[in-house]
Amino acid sequence: ETYEKMENSKRIYDLQKGDVIFHERWLFHRTIPFDREVVHNHKLRYWGYKGGYEKEPPPPLMKRRYSVRYGPGSSVVIKGWGTEPSVLWNEANAGKTVDDVSQADGPWYPQCWPGIDPSEIESMKEIVEMRFPVAEERKKERMNE
């Protein structure tokens, strides 16, 4: 009964590139599957008369999203088994506040309000290029444990 009520109250939006959904943290949200018939018809529009793509395959229908979660600097990074990148990089980050992690180990959780710290922006390159790949490898290993 609860499931049916939630399904009946859902909203589906036709999002376009650059659209933003701005909501509070209590909003229940989930990804919905594409309609297979829509995907099939999309591909047919690009299919050539010789049974192949005339120029190139159709652009994918998958809409990628980037989800941003804001939280206070006093939020504590969880301890124990997990896949949090900052902890996979350095286990000492577990149990610290995100402010403390950023202060001691770089901007894993960069400040965005009341303003962006330019020194954090500079340091993010190392996290993205050097630390995240290591954390991702450790995540793969952890998922196989």
mmCIF file of C-alpha atoms in Angstrom:
data_model
loop_
_atom_site.group_PDB
_atom_site.id
_atom_site.type_symbol
_atom_site.label_atom_id
_atom_site.label_comp_id
_atom_site.label_asym_id
_atom_site.label_seq_id
_atom_site.Cartn_x
_atom_site.Cartn_y
_atom_site.Cartn_z
ATOM 1 C CA GLU A 1 0.000 0.000 0.000
ATOM 2 C CA THR A 2 2.799 2.441 0.867
ATOM 3 C CA TYR A 3 4.659 1.545 -2.319
ATOM 4 C CA GLU A 4 1.529 2.205 -4.373
ATOM 5 C CA LYS A 5 1.026 5.614 -2.711
ATOM 6 C CA MET A 6 4.616 6.597 -3.468
ATOM 7 C CA GLU A 7 4.352 5.440 -7.076
ATOM 8 C CA ASN A 8 1.121 7.384 -7.546
ATOM 9 C CA SER A 9 2.699 10.575 -6.196
ATOM 10 C CA LYS A 10 5.937 10.414 -8.209
ATOM 11 C CA ARG A 11 6.978 13.063 -10.721
ATOM 12 C CA ILE A 12 9.014 12.301 -13.828
ATOM 13 C CA TYR A 13 10.756 15.205 -15.520
ATOM 14 C CA ASP A 14 12.245 15.307 -19.009
ATOM 15 C CA LEU A 15 15.613 16.680 -17.981
ATOM 16 C CA GLN A 16 17.879 18.251 -20.546
ATOM 17 C CA LYS A 17 21.631 18.877 -20.464
ATOM 18 C CA GLY A 18 22.413 21.464 -17.805
ATOM 19 C CA ASP A 19 19.131 21.098 -15.897
ATOM 20 C CA VAL A 20 19.351 21.076 -12.117
ATOM 21 C CA ILE A 21 17.081 19.517 -9.527
ATOM 22 C CA PHE A 22 17.516 21.457 -6.331
ATOM 23 C CA HIS A 23 15.905 19.803 -3.341
ATOM 24 C CA GLU A 24 16.211 19.247 0.357
ATOM 25 C CA ARG A 25 17.864 16.124 1.710
ATOM 26 C CA TRP A 26 14.573 14.553 2.738
ATOM 27 C CA LEU A 27 13.305 14.187 -0.819
ATOM 28 C CA PHE A 28 13.093 10.533 -1.820
ATOM 29 C CA HIS A 29 14.568 10.095 -5.279
ATOM 30 C CA ARG A 30 15.634 7.220 -7.483
ATOM 31 C CA THR A 31 16.686 6.495 -11.031
ATOM 32 C CA ILE A 32 14.016 5.082 -13.307
ATOM 33 C CA PRO A 33 14.750 2.783 -16.251
ATOM 34 C CA PHE A 34 14.398 3.981 -19.817
ATOM 35 C CA ASP A 35 11.405 2.820 -21.811
ATOM 36 C CA ARG A 36 12.892 0.098 -24.063
ATOM 37 C CA GLU A 37 10.557 1.034 -26.919
ATOM 38 C CA VAL A 38 11.787 4.641 -26.820
ATOM 39 C CA VAL A 39 15.412 3.449 -26.953
ATOM 40 C CA HIS A 40 14.615 1.076 -29.833
ATOM 41 C CA ASN A 41 12.875 3.814 -31.848
ATOM 42 C CA HIS A 42 15.732 6.231 -31.141
ATOM 43 C CA LYS A 43 18.225 3.763 -32.627
ATOM 44 C CA LEU A 44 16.000 3.084 -35.652
ATOM 45 C CA ARG A 45 15.985 6.782 -36.529
ATOM 46 C CA TYR A 46 19.749 6.568 -37.110
ATOM 47 C CA TRP A 47 19.775 3.174 -38.862
ATOM 48 C CA GLY A 48 20.688 3.327 -42.560
ATOM 49 C CA TYR A 49 18.880 1.563 -45.402
ATOM 50 C CA LYS A 50 21.838 -0.840 -45.815
ATOM 51 C CA GLY A 51 21.360 -2.216 -42.323
ATOM 52 C CA GLY A 52 23.978 -0.133 -40.597
ATOM 53 C CA TYR A 53 24.662 3.348 -39.350
ATOM 54 C CA GLU A 54 25.166 5.708 -42.288
ATOM 55 C CA LYS A 55 27.617 7.990 -40.517
ATOM 56 C CA GLU A 56 27.933 7.139 -36.856
ATOM 57 C CA PRO A 57 25.938 5.465 -34.083
ATOM 58 C CA PRO A 58 23.175 7.528 -32.476
ATOM 59 C CA PRO A 59 24.021 9.622 -29.455
ATOM 60 C CA PRO A 60 23.314 7.631 -26.292
ATOM 61 C CA LEU A 61 20.061 8.230 -24.479
ATOM 62 C CA MET A 62 21.704 7.748 -21.108
ATOM 63 C CA LYS A 63 21.658 10.973 -19.168
ATOM 64 C CA ARG A 64 24.601 11.187 -16.832
ATOM 65 C CA ARG A 65 24.154 13.045 -13.614
ATOM 66 C CA TYR A 66 26.384 14.527 -11.025
ATOM 67 C CA SER A 67 24.949 14.496 -7.572
ATOM 68 C CA VAL A 68 26.190 17.076 -5.103
ATOM 69 C CA ARG A 69 25.569 16.581 -1.429
ATOM 70 C CA TYR A 70 26.204 19.454 0.934
ATOM 71 C CA GLY A 71 26.890 18.929 4.601
ATOM 72 C CA PRO A 72 28.404 20.814 7.502
ATOM 73 C CA GLY A 73 32.125 20.589 8.209
ATOM 74 C CA SER A 74 31.243 19.005 11.545
ATOM 75 C CA SER A 75 29.958 15.864 9.761
ATOM 76 C CA VAL A 76 31.934 12.814 10.839
ATOM 77 C CA VAL A 77 33.411 10.366 8.345
ATOM 78 C CA ILE A 78 32.212 6.885 9.284
ATOM 79 C CA LYS A 79 34.488 4.247 10.783
ATOM 80 C CA GLY A 80 34.532 0.597 9.866
ATOM 81 C CA TRP A 81 34.120 -1.219 6.581
ATOM 82 C CA GLY A 82 33.224 1.202 3.815
ATOM 83 C CA THR A 83 34.150 2.701 0.482
ATOM 84 C CA GLU A 84 34.637 6.363 1.387
ATOM 85 C CA PRO A 85 37.526 7.532 -0.855
ATOM 86 C CA SER A 86 39.254 9.624 1.817
ATOM 87 C CA VAL A 87 39.353 6.604 4.141
ATOM 88 C CA LEU A 88 40.456 4.217 1.401
ATOM 89 C CA TRP A 89 43.345 6.605 0.770
ATOM 90 C CA ASN A 90 44.168 7.054 4.463
ATOM 91 C CA GLU A 91 42.433 4.982 7.148
ATOM 92 C CA ALA A 92 43.319 7.630 9.744
ATOM 93 C CA ASN A 93 40.609 9.820 8.191
ATOM 94 C CA ALA A 94 37.855 7.565 9.564
ATOM 95 C CA GLY A 95 36.069 9.044 12.566
ATOM 96 C CA LYS A 96 37.267 12.609 11.919
ATOM 97 C CA THR A 97 35.101 15.537 10.936
ATOM 98 C CA VAL A 98 35.240 16.459 7.265
ATOM 99 C CA ASP A 99 36.799 19.793 8.267
ATOM 100 C CA ASP A 100 39.563 17.928 10.126
ATOM 101 C CA VAL A 101 40.146 15.584 7.166
ATOM 102 C CA SER A 102 40.388 18.509 4.763
ATOM 103 C CA GLN A 103 42.763 20.338 7.109
ATOM 104 C CA ALA A 104 45.071 17.357 7.674
ATOM 105 C CA ASP A 105 44.864 15.454 4.387
ATOM 106 C CA GLY A 106 43.726 17.871 1.693
ATOM 107 C CA PRO A 107 40.342 18.947 0.356
ATOM 108 C CA TRP A 108 38.528 15.648 0.156
ATOM 109 C CA TYR A 109 35.487 17.641 1.296
ATOM 110 C CA PRO A 110 36.070 21.167 -0.044
ATOM 111 C CA GLN A 111 34.365 24.128 1.553
ATOM 112 C CA CYS A 112 31.737 25.755 -0.647
ATOM 113 C CA TRP A 113 30.079 28.151 1.780
ATOM 114 C CA PRO A 114 30.353 30.949 2.727
ATOM 115 C CA GLY A 115 33.039 30.960 0.054
ATOM 116 C CA ILE A 116 35.413 28.705 -1.822
ATOM 117 C CA ASP A 117 38.943 28.480 -0.479
ATOM 118 C CA PRO A 118 41.353 29.073 -3.414
ATOM 119 C CA SER A 119 44.075 26.960 -1.755
ATOM 120 C CA GLU A 120 41.675 23.994 -1.704
ATOM 121 C CA ILE A 121 41.031 24.417 -5.423
ATOM 122 C CA GLU A 122 44.785 24.297 -6.052
ATOM 123 C CA SER A 123 45.155 21.133 -3.962
ATOM 124 C CA MET A 124 42.268 19.307 -5.622
ATOM 125 C CA LYS A 125 44.368 18.499 -8.682
ATOM 126 C CA GLU A 126 46.535 16.144 -6.615
ATOM 127 C CA ILE A 127 43.484 14.453 -5.110
ATOM 128 C CA VAL A 128 41.854 13.945 -8.502
ATOM 129 C CA GLU A 129 44.970 12.835 -10.380
ATOM 130 C CA MET A 130 46.937 10.970 -7.699
ATOM 131 C CA ARG A 131 44.789 9.946 -4.752
ATOM 132 C CA PHE A 132 41.409 9.122 -6.309
ATOM 133 C CA PRO A 133 42.851 6.506 -8.670
ATOM 134 C CA VAL A 134 44.490 4.762 -5.697
ATOM 135 C CA ALA A 135 41.257 4.971 -3.692
ATOM 136 C CA GLU A 136 39.313 3.525 -6.650
ATOM 137 C CA GLU A 137 41.702 0.551 -6.884
ATOM 138 C CA ARG A 138 41.348 -0.041 -3.151
ATOM 139 C CA LYS A 139 37.582 0.178 -3.520
ATOM 140 C CA LYS A 140 37.643 -2.586 -6.150
ATOM 141 C CA GLU A 141 39.722 -4.745 -3.825
ATOM 142 C CA ARG A 142 37.401 -4.016 -0.922
ATOM 143 C CA MET A 143 34.316 -4.932 -2.944
ATOM 144 C CA ASN A 144 35.870 -8.364 -3.552
ATOM 145 C CA GLU A 145 36.521 -9.029 0.148
#
